[in-house]
Amino acid sequence: DAKTTQPPSMDCAEGRAANLPCNHSTISGNEYVYWYRQIHSQGPQYIIHGLKNNETNEMASLIITEDRKSSTLILPHATLRDTAVYYCIVRGHSGNTPLVFGKGTRLSVIA
Amino acid sequence: EPEVTQTPSHQVTQMGQEVILRCVPISNHLYFYWYRQILGQKVEFLVSFYNNEISEKSEIFDDQFSVERPDGSNFTLKIRSTKLEDSAMYFCASSESTPGEQYFGPGTRLTVT
C-alpha cells in the first residue's frame, strides 16, 4: 500500500501557482519522496524527487518539511496542460525498488 | 529526447489466448519494469528486471505472466491464457540506475473479450 496521503482533488487558476500537499508521516530515514503525474491515460511522467533538502527543476519545486513528514509540490505557473493526476511516492534507495502508486491528487487547472 | 516506446498501442484478444506486449526501453537504461492500470484504478507494479533476470515481482505477477529481453533492445511481457480481468493498460518503464527516475512508455491497452 502507498505510504502517502494526498487530497483527492484540487483546482488551480491558470497562471497561478499550484501547491500540492502530501503527508508521509511514516517515512524512514533512507526513503526519498518522488512525484509523478499522469495526464489522462498516458504513462506516468517523472517530475522531481528529494530526500530532505528542497529541490527545484524546470518543471517544479519540491518543499520537504524539516521533520520529513510532509512535502509540497509547487508548479509555479500552472497551465491547462498541467491538468493531471499527481502522485506522491515514498521510495527506498536500496535495490530495484518499484514505485507504489496511490490514488494521487487530481489537479484541474481552470482558465 | 529519448523515450520508451510500446507496441501495439491497443491489443484485443479473446479469453484464453496468449499475448505478447512489447517495449523498447531507453537505450542506455539497465533496469526495466512492467506496471498495469485497470480502468479507473491505481497504477500497479508487476515486475522489475535487471541483468536478464527478475529482480522483484508483485503477487499479481503469477505463472500466467513472463518477461523476457530477447535481444539488446526489446523487453516483452507475455500473458498466457488471458482472462477478462487482465484487461488493462500495461506500462513499460526503464531507468538508468536504481532506484533512479523511471521513464514510462505510452502504454498498451489490452482488451480481453
Tab-separated table of C-alpha atoms in Angstrom:
chain	number	residue	atom	x	y	z
A	1	ASP	CA	0.000	0.000	0.000
A	2	ALA	CA	1.023	3.571	-0.608
A	3	LYS	CA	2.677	5.256	2.363
A	4	THR	CA	1.381	8.698	1.460
A	5	THR	CA	-1.834	10.666	1.866
A	6	GLN	CA	-2.950	13.229	-0.699
A	7	PRO	CA	-6.163	15.199	-1.203
A	8	PRO	CA	-8.266	13.574	-3.925
A	9	SER	CA	-8.680	16.723	-5.971
A	10	MET	CA	-7.660	20.369	-6.274
A	11	ASP	CA	-8.391	23.266	-8.583
A	12	CYS	CA	-5.967	25.955	-9.659
A	13	ALA	CA	-6.407	29.035	-11.831
A	14	GLU	CA	-4.275	29.145	-14.937
A	15	GLY	CA	-1.116	31.166	-14.392
A	16	ARG	CA	-1.227	30.787	-10.626
A	17	ALA	CA	0.986	28.543	-8.548
A	18	ALA	CA	-0.371	25.085	-7.804
A	19	ASN	CA	0.633	23.758	-4.397
A	20	LEU	CA	0.002	20.043	-3.968
A	21	PRO	CA	0.426	18.679	-0.429
A	22	CYS	CA	1.452	15.191	0.610
A	23	ASN	CA	1.658	13.578	4.018
A	24	HIS	CA	4.164	10.809	4.619
A	25	SER	CA	4.371	10.632	8.391
A	26	THR	CA	5.879	7.122	8.458
A	27	ILE	CA	8.760	7.901	6.100
A	28	SER	CA	12.040	6.383	7.198
A	29	GLY	CA	15.491	7.906	7.061
A	30	ASN	CA	16.616	6.358	3.782
A	31	GLU	CA	13.398	6.929	1.855
A	32	TYR	CA	13.028	9.592	-0.795
A	33	VAL	CA	9.934	11.475	-1.859
A	34	TYR	CA	9.122	11.173	-5.561
A	35	TRP	CA	6.477	12.979	-7.561
A	36	TYR	CA	4.994	11.702	-10.793
A	37	ARG	CA	1.986	12.797	-12.784
A	38	GLN	CA	-0.343	11.080	-15.216
A	39	ILE	CA	-2.085	13.077	-17.883
A	40	HIS	CA	-5.314	11.360	-18.905
A	41	SER	CA	-4.399	7.718	-19.652
A	42	GLN	CA	-0.802	8.351	-20.636
A	43	GLY	CA	2.159	6.747	-18.920
A	44	PRO	CA	3.190	8.356	-15.625
A	45	GLN	CA	5.729	11.141	-16.005
A	46	TYR	CA	8.562	11.770	-13.563
A	47	ILE	CA	8.558	15.266	-12.080
A	48	ILE	CA	11.027	15.543	-9.222
A	49	HIS	CA	12.365	13.788	-6.139
A	50	GLY	CA	14.164	14.696	-2.924
A	51	LEU	CA	15.440	13.388	0.389
A	52	LYS	CA	15.394	16.285	2.826
A	53	ASN	CA	16.525	19.405	1.027
A	54	ASN	CA	14.231	21.426	-1.143
A	55	GLU	CA	14.651	20.695	-4.835
A	56	THR	CA	13.855	22.627	-7.992
A	57	ASN	CA	13.977	21.703	-11.650
A	58	GLU	CA	12.481	23.040	-14.850
A	59	MET	CA	9.098	21.538	-14.076
A	60	ALA	CA	8.520	22.120	-10.378
A	61	SER	CA	9.793	22.717	-6.873
A	62	LEU	CA	9.641	20.255	-4.014
A	63	ILE	CA	9.475	21.535	-0.452
A	64	ILE	CA	10.056	18.924	2.265
A	65	THR	CA	9.388	19.817	5.900
A	66	GLU	CA	12.245	19.585	8.350
A	67	ASP	CA	10.750	16.532	10.049
A	68	ARG	CA	10.208	14.996	6.571
A	69	LYS	CA	6.663	14.018	7.452
A	70	SER	CA	5.137	16.052	4.681
A	71	SER	CA	6.020	17.767	1.424
A	72	THR	CA	4.556	20.133	-1.143
A	73	LEU	CA	4.967	20.045	-4.888
A	74	ILE	CA	4.805	23.506	-6.418
A	75	LEU	CA	4.034	24.175	-10.066
A	76	PRO	CA	4.946	27.871	-10.232
A	77	HIS	CA	2.738	28.930	-13.148
A	78	ALA	CA	0.140	26.284	-13.854
A	79	THR	CA	-1.125	25.887	-17.406
A	80	LEU	CA	-4.056	23.922	-18.784
A	81	ARG	CA	-1.576	21.224	-19.821
A	82	ASP	CA	-0.733	20.638	-16.168
A	83	THR	CA	-4.193	19.173	-15.594
A	84	ALA	CA	-3.369	15.629	-14.445
A	85	VAL	CA	-3.311	13.216	-11.529
A	86	TYR	CA	-0.263	13.897	-9.349
A	87	TYR	CA	1.263	11.090	-7.321
A	88	CYS	CA	3.471	11.500	-4.271
A	89	ILE	CA	5.507	8.324	-3.690
A	90	VAL	CA	7.860	7.394	-0.885
A	91	ARG	CA	10.578	5.055	-2.037
A	92	GLY	CA	13.668	3.474	-0.594
A	93	HIS	CA	17.017	3.737	-2.294
A	94	SER	CA	18.179	0.169	-1.950
A	95	GLY	CA	17.687	-2.485	-4.540
A	96	ASN	CA	15.472	-2.278	-7.577
A	97	THR	CA	12.507	-0.959	-5.660
A	98	PRO	CA	9.298	-0.425	-7.593
A	99	LEU	CA	7.078	2.614	-7.434
A	100	VAL	CA	3.957	2.151	-5.315
A	101	PHE	CA	1.235	4.424	-6.624
A	102	GLY	CA	-1.658	5.637	-4.517
A	103	LYS	CA	-4.744	7.400	-5.804
A	104	GLY	CA	-2.970	10.744	-6.137
A	105	THR	CA	-4.436	14.229	-6.433
A	106	ARG	CA	-6.433	15.168	-9.496
A	107	LEU	CA	-5.377	18.716	-10.322
A	108	SER	CA	-7.681	20.702	-12.562
A	109	VAL	CA	-6.222	23.897	-13.987
A	110	ILE	CA	-9.009	26.279	-14.876
A	111	ALA	CA	-8.812	29.040	-17.463
B	1	GLU	CA	14.705	13.303	-26.234
B	2	PRO	CA	14.929	9.517	-25.833
B	3	GLU	CA	11.712	7.803	-24.860
B	4	VAL	CA	10.280	4.412	-24.053
B	5	THR	CA	8.122	3.014	-26.842
B	6	GLN	CA	5.495	0.294	-26.658
B	7	THR	CA	3.687	-1.756	-29.270
B	8	PRO	CA	0.920	-2.300	-30.026
B	9	SER	CA	-0.970	0.688	-28.669
B	10	HIS	CA	-4.126	-1.400	-28.459
B	11	GLN	CA	-4.468	-5.180	-28.433
B	12	VAL	CA	-7.756	-7.027	-28.499
B	13	THR	CA	-7.689	-10.718	-27.738
B	14	GLN	CA	-10.065	-13.483	-26.836
B	15	MET	CA	-10.111	-15.061	-23.427
B	16	GLY	CA	-7.658	-17.945	-23.220
B	17	GLN	CA	-5.329	-16.593	-25.899
B	18	GLU	CA	-1.706	-15.648	-25.351
B	19	VAL	CA	-0.498	-12.091	-25.910
B	20	ILE	CA	2.932	-10.529	-26.050
B	21	LEU	CA	3.331	-6.863	-25.246
B	22	ARG	CA	6.489	-5.251	-26.495
B	23	CYS	CA	8.594	-2.421	-25.163
B	24	VAL	CA	11.750	-0.714	-26.311
B	25	PRO	CA	13.374	0.908	-23.271
B	26	ILE	CA	15.684	3.913	-23.463
B	27	SER	CA	18.928	2.636	-24.941
B	28	ASN	CA	21.374	3.167	-22.061
B	29	HIS	CA	18.948	2.051	-19.364
B	30	LEU	CA	19.609	-1.156	-17.478
B	31	TYR	CA	16.522	-1.557	-15.286
B	32	PHE	CA	13.157	-2.442	-16.690
B	33	TYR	CA	9.654	-2.615	-15.259
B	34	TRP	CA	6.101	-3.508	-16.129
B	35	TYR	CA	3.105	-1.891	-14.466
B	36	ARG	CA	-0.586	-2.143	-15.212
B	37	GLN	CA	-3.595	0.069	-14.633
B	38	ILE	CA	-7.112	-1.313	-14.725
B	39	LEU	CA	-9.545	1.356	-15.898
B	40	GLY	CA	-10.293	3.798	-13.101
B	41	GLN	CA	-7.872	2.165	-10.676
B	42	LYS	CA	-4.340	2.739	-9.421
B	43	VAL	CA	-1.159	2.006	-11.312
B	44	GLU	CA	0.093	-1.356	-10.025
B	45	PHE	CA	3.619	-2.773	-10.136
B	46	LEU	CA	4.013	-6.140	-11.842
B	47	VAL	CA	7.712	-6.918	-12.201
B	48	SER	CA	11.202	-5.454	-12.335
B	49	PHE	CA	14.049	-6.875	-14.399
B	50	TYR	CA	17.791	-6.385	-14.354
B	51	ASN	CA	20.747	-8.281	-15.767
B	52	ASN	CA	18.476	-10.730	-17.556
B	53	GLU	CA	16.586	-11.813	-14.513
B	54	ILE	CA	13.599	-10.778	-12.453
B	55	SER	CA	14.574	-8.551	-9.526
B	56	GLU	CA	11.208	-8.284	-7.880
B	57	LYS	CA	7.621	-9.214	-8.679
B	58	SER	CA	4.267	-8.494	-7.167
B	59	GLU	CA	1.622	-11.021	-6.206
B	60	ILE	CA	-0.183	-10.107	-9.419
B	61	PHE	CA	2.723	-11.488	-11.448
B	62	ASP	CA	1.866	-15.181	-11.206
B	63	ASP	CA	2.694	-18.096	-13.503
B	64	GLN	CA	0.434	-16.624	-16.158
B	65	PHE	CA	2.980	-13.879	-16.762
B	66	SER	CA	6.546	-13.935	-18.002
B	67	VAL	CA	9.082	-11.358	-19.123
B	68	GLU	CA	11.974	-11.578	-21.491
B	69	ARG	CA	14.669	-9.435	-23.018
B	70	PRO	CA	15.120	-11.372	-26.251
B	71	ASP	CA	17.720	-9.029	-27.721
B	72	GLY	CA	19.569	-5.856	-26.829
B	73	SER	CA	16.627	-3.563	-27.383
B	74	ASN	CA	13.274	-5.223	-26.669
B	75	PHE	CA	11.639	-6.076	-23.371
B	76	THR	CA	8.483	-8.170	-23.549
B	77	LEU	CA	5.626	-9.158	-21.285
B	78	LYS	CA	3.850	-12.395	-22.157
B	79	ILE	CA	0.448	-13.203	-20.750
B	80	ARG	CA	-0.601	-16.801	-21.228
B	81	SER	CA	-4.243	-17.808	-21.322
B	82	THR	CA	-5.643	-14.310	-20.878
B	83	LYS	CA	-8.618	-13.675	-18.614
B	84	LEU	CA	-11.244	-10.957	-18.710
B	85	GLU	CA	-9.674	-9.348	-15.648
B	86	ASP	CA	-6.373	-8.915	-17.500
B	87	SER	CA	-7.978	-6.079	-19.448
B	88	ALA	CA	-5.930	-3.002	-18.521
B	89	MET	CA	-3.332	-0.514	-19.666
B	90	TYR	CA	0.113	-2.033	-19.440
B	91	PHE	CA	3.020	0.353	-18.991
B	92	CYS	CA	6.662	-0.419	-19.517
B	93	ALA	CA	9.264	1.695	-17.745
B	94	SER	CA	13.032	1.860	-17.645
B	95	SER	CA	15.676	3.568	-15.561
B	96	GLU	CA	19.377	4.172	-15.968
B	97	SER	CA	20.182	3.424	-12.377
B	98	THR	CA	18.398	2.094	-9.352
B	99	PRO	CA	16.338	3.315	-7.883
B	100	GLY	CA	16.577	6.376	-10.181
B	101	GLU	CA	13.855	8.062	-12.134
B	102	GLN	CA	11.702	5.649	-14.078
B	103	TYR	CA	10.604	6.700	-17.541
B	104	PHE	CA	7.322	5.267	-18.712
B	105	GLY	CA	6.104	4.349	-22.160
B	106	PRO	CA	2.705	5.389	-23.521
B	107	GLY	CA	1.169	2.041	-22.648
B	108	THR	CA	-0.620	-0.799	-24.410
B	109	ARG	CA	-4.332	-1.054	-23.876
B	110	LEU	CA	-5.201	-4.752	-23.615
B	111	THR	CA	-8.826	-5.709	-24.074
B	112	VAL	CA	-9.782	-9.316	-23.388
B	113	THR	CA	-13.173	-10.343	-24.754
